[in-house]
Coordinates of C-alpha atoms in Angstrom, one line a residue:
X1 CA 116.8 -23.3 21.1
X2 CA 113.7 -21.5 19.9
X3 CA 112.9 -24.5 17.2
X4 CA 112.7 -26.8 20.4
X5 CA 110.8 -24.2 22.3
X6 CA 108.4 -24.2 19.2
X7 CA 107.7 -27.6 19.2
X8 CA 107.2 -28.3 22.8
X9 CA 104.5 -25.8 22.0
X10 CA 103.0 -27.8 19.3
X11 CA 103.7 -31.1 21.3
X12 CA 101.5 -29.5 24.4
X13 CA 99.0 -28.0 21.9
X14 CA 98.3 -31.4 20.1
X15 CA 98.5 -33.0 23.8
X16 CA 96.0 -30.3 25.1
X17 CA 93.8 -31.2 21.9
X18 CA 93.5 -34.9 22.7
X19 CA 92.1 -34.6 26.4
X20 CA 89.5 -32.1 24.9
X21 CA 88.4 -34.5 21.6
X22 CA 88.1 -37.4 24.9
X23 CA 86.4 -35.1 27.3
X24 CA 84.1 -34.7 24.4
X25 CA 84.0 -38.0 23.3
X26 CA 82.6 -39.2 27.5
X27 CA 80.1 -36.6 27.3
X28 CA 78.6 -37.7 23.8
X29 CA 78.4 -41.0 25.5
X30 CA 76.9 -39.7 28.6
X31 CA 74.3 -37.5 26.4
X32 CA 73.7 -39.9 23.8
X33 CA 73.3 -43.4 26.0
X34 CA 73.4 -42.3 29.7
X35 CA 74.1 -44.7 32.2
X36 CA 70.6 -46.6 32.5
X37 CA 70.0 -50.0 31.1
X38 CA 72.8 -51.2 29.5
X39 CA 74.6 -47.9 28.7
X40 CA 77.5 -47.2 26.6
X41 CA 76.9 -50.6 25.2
X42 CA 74.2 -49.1 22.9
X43 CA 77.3 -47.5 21.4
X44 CA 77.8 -51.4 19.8
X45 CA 74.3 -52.7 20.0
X46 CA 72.8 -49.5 17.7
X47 CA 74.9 -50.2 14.5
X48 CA 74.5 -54.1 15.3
X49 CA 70.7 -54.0 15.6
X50 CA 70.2 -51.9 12.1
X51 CA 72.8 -54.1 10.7
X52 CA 70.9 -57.4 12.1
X53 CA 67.3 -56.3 10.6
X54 CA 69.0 -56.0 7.0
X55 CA 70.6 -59.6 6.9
X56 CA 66.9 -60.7 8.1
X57 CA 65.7 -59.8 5.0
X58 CA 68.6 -61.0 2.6
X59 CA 68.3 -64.2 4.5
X60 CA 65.9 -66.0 2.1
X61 CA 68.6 -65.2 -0.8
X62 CA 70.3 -67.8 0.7
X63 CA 74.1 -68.1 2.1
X64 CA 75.7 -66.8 -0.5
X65 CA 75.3 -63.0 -2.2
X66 CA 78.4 -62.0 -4.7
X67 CA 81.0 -64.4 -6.1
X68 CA 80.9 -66.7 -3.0
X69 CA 81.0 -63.9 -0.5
X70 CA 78.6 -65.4 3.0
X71 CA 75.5 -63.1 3.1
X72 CA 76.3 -62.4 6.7
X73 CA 79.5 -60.8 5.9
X74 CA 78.5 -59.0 2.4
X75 CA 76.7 -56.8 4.5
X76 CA 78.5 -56.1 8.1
X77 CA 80.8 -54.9 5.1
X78 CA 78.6 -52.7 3.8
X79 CA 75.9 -51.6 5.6
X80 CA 76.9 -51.3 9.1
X81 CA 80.2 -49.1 7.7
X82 CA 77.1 -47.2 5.8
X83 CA 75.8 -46.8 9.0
X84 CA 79.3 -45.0 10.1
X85 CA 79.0 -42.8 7.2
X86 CA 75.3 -41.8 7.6
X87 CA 75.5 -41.3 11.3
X88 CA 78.4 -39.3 11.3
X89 CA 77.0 -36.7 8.8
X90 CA 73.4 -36.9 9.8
X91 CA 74.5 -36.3 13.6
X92 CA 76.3 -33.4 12.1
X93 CA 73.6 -31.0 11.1
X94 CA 72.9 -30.2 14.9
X95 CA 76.0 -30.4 16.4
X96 CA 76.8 -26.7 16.6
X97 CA 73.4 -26.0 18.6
X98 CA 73.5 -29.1 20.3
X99 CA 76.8 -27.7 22.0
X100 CA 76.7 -24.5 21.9
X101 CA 77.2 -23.7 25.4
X102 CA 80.3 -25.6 25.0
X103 CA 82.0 -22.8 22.7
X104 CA 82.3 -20.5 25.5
X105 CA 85.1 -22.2 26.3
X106 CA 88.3 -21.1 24.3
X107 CA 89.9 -24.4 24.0
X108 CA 86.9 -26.4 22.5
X109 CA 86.2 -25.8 19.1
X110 CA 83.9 -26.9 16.1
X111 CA 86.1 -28.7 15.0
X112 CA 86.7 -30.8 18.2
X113 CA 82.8 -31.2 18.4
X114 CA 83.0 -33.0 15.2
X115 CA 85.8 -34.8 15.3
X116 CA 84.8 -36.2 18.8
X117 CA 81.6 -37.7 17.0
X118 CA 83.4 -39.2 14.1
X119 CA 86.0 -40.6 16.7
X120 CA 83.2 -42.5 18.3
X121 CA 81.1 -43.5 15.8
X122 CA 84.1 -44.9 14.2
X123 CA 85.0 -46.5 17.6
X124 CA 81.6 -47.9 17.8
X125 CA 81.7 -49.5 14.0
X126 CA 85.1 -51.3 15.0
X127 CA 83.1 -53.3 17.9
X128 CA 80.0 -53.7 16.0
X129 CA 81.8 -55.5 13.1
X130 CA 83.6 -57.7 15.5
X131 CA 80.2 -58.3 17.8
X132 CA 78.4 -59.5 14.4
X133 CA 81.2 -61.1 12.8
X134 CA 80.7 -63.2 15.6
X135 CA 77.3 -63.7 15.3
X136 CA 77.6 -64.8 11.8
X137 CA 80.4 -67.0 12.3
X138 CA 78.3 -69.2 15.0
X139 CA 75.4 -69.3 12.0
X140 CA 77.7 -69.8 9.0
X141 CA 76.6 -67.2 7.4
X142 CA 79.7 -65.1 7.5
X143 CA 83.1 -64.8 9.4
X144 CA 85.7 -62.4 10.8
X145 CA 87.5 -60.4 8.3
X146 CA 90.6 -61.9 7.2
X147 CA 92.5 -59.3 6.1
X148 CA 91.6 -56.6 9.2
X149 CA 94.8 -53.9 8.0
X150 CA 93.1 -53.2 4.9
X151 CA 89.5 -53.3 6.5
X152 CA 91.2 -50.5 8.7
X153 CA 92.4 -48.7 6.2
X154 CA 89.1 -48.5 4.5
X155 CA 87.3 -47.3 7.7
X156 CA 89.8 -44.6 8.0
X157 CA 88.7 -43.2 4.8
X158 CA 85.1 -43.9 5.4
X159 CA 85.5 -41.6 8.5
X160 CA 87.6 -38.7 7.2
X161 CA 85.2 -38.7 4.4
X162 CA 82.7 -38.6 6.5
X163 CA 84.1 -36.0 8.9
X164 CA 84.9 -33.7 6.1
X165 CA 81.5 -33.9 4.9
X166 CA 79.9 -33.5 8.6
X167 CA 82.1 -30.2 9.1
X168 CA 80.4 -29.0 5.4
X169 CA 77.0 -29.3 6.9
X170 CA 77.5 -28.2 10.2
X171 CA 78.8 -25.1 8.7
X172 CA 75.8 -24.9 6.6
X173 CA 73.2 -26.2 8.9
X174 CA 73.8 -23.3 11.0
X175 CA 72.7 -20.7 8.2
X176 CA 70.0 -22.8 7.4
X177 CA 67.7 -25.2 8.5
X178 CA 67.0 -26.0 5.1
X179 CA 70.6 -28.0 4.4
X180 CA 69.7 -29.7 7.9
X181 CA 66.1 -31.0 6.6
X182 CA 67.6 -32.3 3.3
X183 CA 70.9 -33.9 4.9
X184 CA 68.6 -36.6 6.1
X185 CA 66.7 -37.9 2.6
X186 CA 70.2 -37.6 0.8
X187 CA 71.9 -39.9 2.8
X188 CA 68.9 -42.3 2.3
X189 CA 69.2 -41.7 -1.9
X190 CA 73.0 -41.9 -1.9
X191 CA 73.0 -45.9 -0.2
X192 CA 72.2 -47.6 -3.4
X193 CA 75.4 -45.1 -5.0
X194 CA 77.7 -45.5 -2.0
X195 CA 78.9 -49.2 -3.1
X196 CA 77.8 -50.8 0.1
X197 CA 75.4 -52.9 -1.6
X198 CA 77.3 -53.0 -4.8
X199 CA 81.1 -54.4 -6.5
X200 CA 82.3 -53.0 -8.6
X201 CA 84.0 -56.0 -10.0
X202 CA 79.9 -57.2 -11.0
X203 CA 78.8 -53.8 -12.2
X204 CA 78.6 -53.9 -15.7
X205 CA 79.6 -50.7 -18.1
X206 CA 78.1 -47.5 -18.1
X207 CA 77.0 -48.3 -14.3
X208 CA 80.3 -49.0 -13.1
X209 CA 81.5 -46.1 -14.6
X210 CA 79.0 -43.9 -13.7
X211 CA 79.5 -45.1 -10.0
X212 CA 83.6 -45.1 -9.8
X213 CA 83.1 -40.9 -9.7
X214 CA 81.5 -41.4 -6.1
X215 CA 84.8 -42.0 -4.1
X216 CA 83.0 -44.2 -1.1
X217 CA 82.7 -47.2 -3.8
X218 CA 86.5 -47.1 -4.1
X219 CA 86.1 -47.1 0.0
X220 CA 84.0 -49.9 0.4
X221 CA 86.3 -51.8 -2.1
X222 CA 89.0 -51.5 0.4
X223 CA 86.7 -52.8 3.2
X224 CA 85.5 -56.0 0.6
X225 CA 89.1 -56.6 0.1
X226 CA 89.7 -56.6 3.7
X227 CA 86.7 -58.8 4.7
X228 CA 87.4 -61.4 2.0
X229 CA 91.2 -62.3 1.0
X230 CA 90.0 -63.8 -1.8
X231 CA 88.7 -60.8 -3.4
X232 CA 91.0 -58.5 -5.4
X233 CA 89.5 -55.7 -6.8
X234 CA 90.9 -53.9 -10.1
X235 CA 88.8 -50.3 -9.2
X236 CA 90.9 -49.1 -6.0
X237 CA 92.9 -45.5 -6.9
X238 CA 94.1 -44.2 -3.6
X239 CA 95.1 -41.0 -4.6
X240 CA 91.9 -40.1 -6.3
X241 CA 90.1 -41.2 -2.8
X242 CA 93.1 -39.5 -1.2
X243 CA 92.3 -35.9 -3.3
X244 CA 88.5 -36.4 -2.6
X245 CA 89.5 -36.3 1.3
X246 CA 91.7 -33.7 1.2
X247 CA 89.6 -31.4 -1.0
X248 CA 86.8 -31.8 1.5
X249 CA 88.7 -31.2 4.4
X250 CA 89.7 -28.0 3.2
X251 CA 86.4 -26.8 2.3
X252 CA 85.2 -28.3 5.7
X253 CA 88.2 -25.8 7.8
X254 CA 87.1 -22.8 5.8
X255 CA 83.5 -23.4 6.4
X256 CA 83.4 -24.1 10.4
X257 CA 86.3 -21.1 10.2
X258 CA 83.7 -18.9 8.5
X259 CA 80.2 -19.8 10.4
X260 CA 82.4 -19.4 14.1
X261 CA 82.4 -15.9 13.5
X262 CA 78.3 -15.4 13.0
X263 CA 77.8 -17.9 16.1
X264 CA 75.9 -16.0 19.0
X265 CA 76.4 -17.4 22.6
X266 CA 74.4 -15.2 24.6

């Protein structure tokens, strides 16, 4: 009796959990894109936009980038998931302050803030690939991914990467502005190491190498292989992406665990 009792608790705990990460999730749409204009379709149009001015200037390489892949969708394959990654720990370095009034309330935590941002920007990636896809399809210069499970797959490691990492440096943000101000110029310097302009399959040795230790090439692999079926890619090892995810979600628990205690809210 008391092991249901315990796990109606968890089942209403988790349940509790969800309403908050999608109260959170309204209001970030609210603050972020309001209601004027056309709204929470920036959420799509944003990521689509960035992703749009990039192909305009691959488009004199011609249709074609990497071992027949269509120019259009090499790079709604790379970029605009870069854009995921970037956003979500860029956005991450003010969160805490952003909503601090918001940790008055019991129920909403850190890590809800977070996750609710990674959620959405996630959310936001799925429609923004589909929206250009699209567009690239109508031009030739690209076409829906064909195999979408394994594109998903990839964008769920993209965001837990990325959510680990934003939970790091909103920990660390809020002890220092410095890690803030240098959040932004990393993420710039790591796109050429990411793999989202890159394969790894074309990458000759030491650079390939050198590269594999970054786990979001492996990623971005995953999301190649699920835009075009007829790439197979020899440099996938899901548990060392795995261990890189885990690893930095622990670190990311401790570090919002130990920064709640020195938050003021007065």
């Amino acid at each position: 009796m008391k092991k249901y009792s315990e796990l109606g608790l968890l089942k209403n705990g988790f349940a509790t959990q969800w309403h908050v990460v999608g109260a959170l999730i309204i209001r970030e749409l609210h603050t972020r894109f309001g209601r004027d204009n056309i709204g929470f379709l920036w959420v799509m149009l944003e990521p689509s936009l960035l992703t749009l001015g990039v192909s305009a200037l691959h488009a004199a390489e011609g249709p074609f980038m990497h071992i027949g892949m269509p120019t259009g969708s090499f790079l709604v394959s790379g970029y605009t998931f870069f854009c995921l990654f970037r956003s979500v720990v860029n956005r991450s370095g003010g969160a805490i302050e952003a909503n601090r009034s918001l940790l008055y309330h019991r129920i909403v935590t850190i890590f809800d803030i977070l996750l609710s941002r990674a959620v959405l920007e996630a959310a936001s990636t799925v429609l923004a690939v589909i929206f250009l896809s699209l567009i690239m399809q109508a031009f030739d210069y690209g076409f829906l991914p064909q195999r979408p499970l394994l594109m998903i797959w990839g964008l769920v490691l993209l965001t837990w990467i990325s959510f680990a990492l934003s939970m790091i440096l909103a920990a660390y943000s809020e002890k220092s502005s410095t890690v803030e101000r240098l959040a932004h110029p990393m993420m710039y310097l790591s796109m050429p190491l990411s793999g989202a302009f890159s394969i790894q399959q074309m990458m000759p040795d030491p650079f390939r190498w050198y590269l594999s230790w970054f786990p979001t090439t492996e990623i971005f692999e995953y999301i190649r292989e699920g835009q075009f079926d007829f790439y197979e890619s020899d440099y996938t090892y899901p548990a060392y992406v795995l261990g890189w995810c885990l690893v930095l979600t622990y670190i990311g628990l401790i570090s919002i665990r130990n920064v709640r205690k020195d938050i003021h809210l007065g």
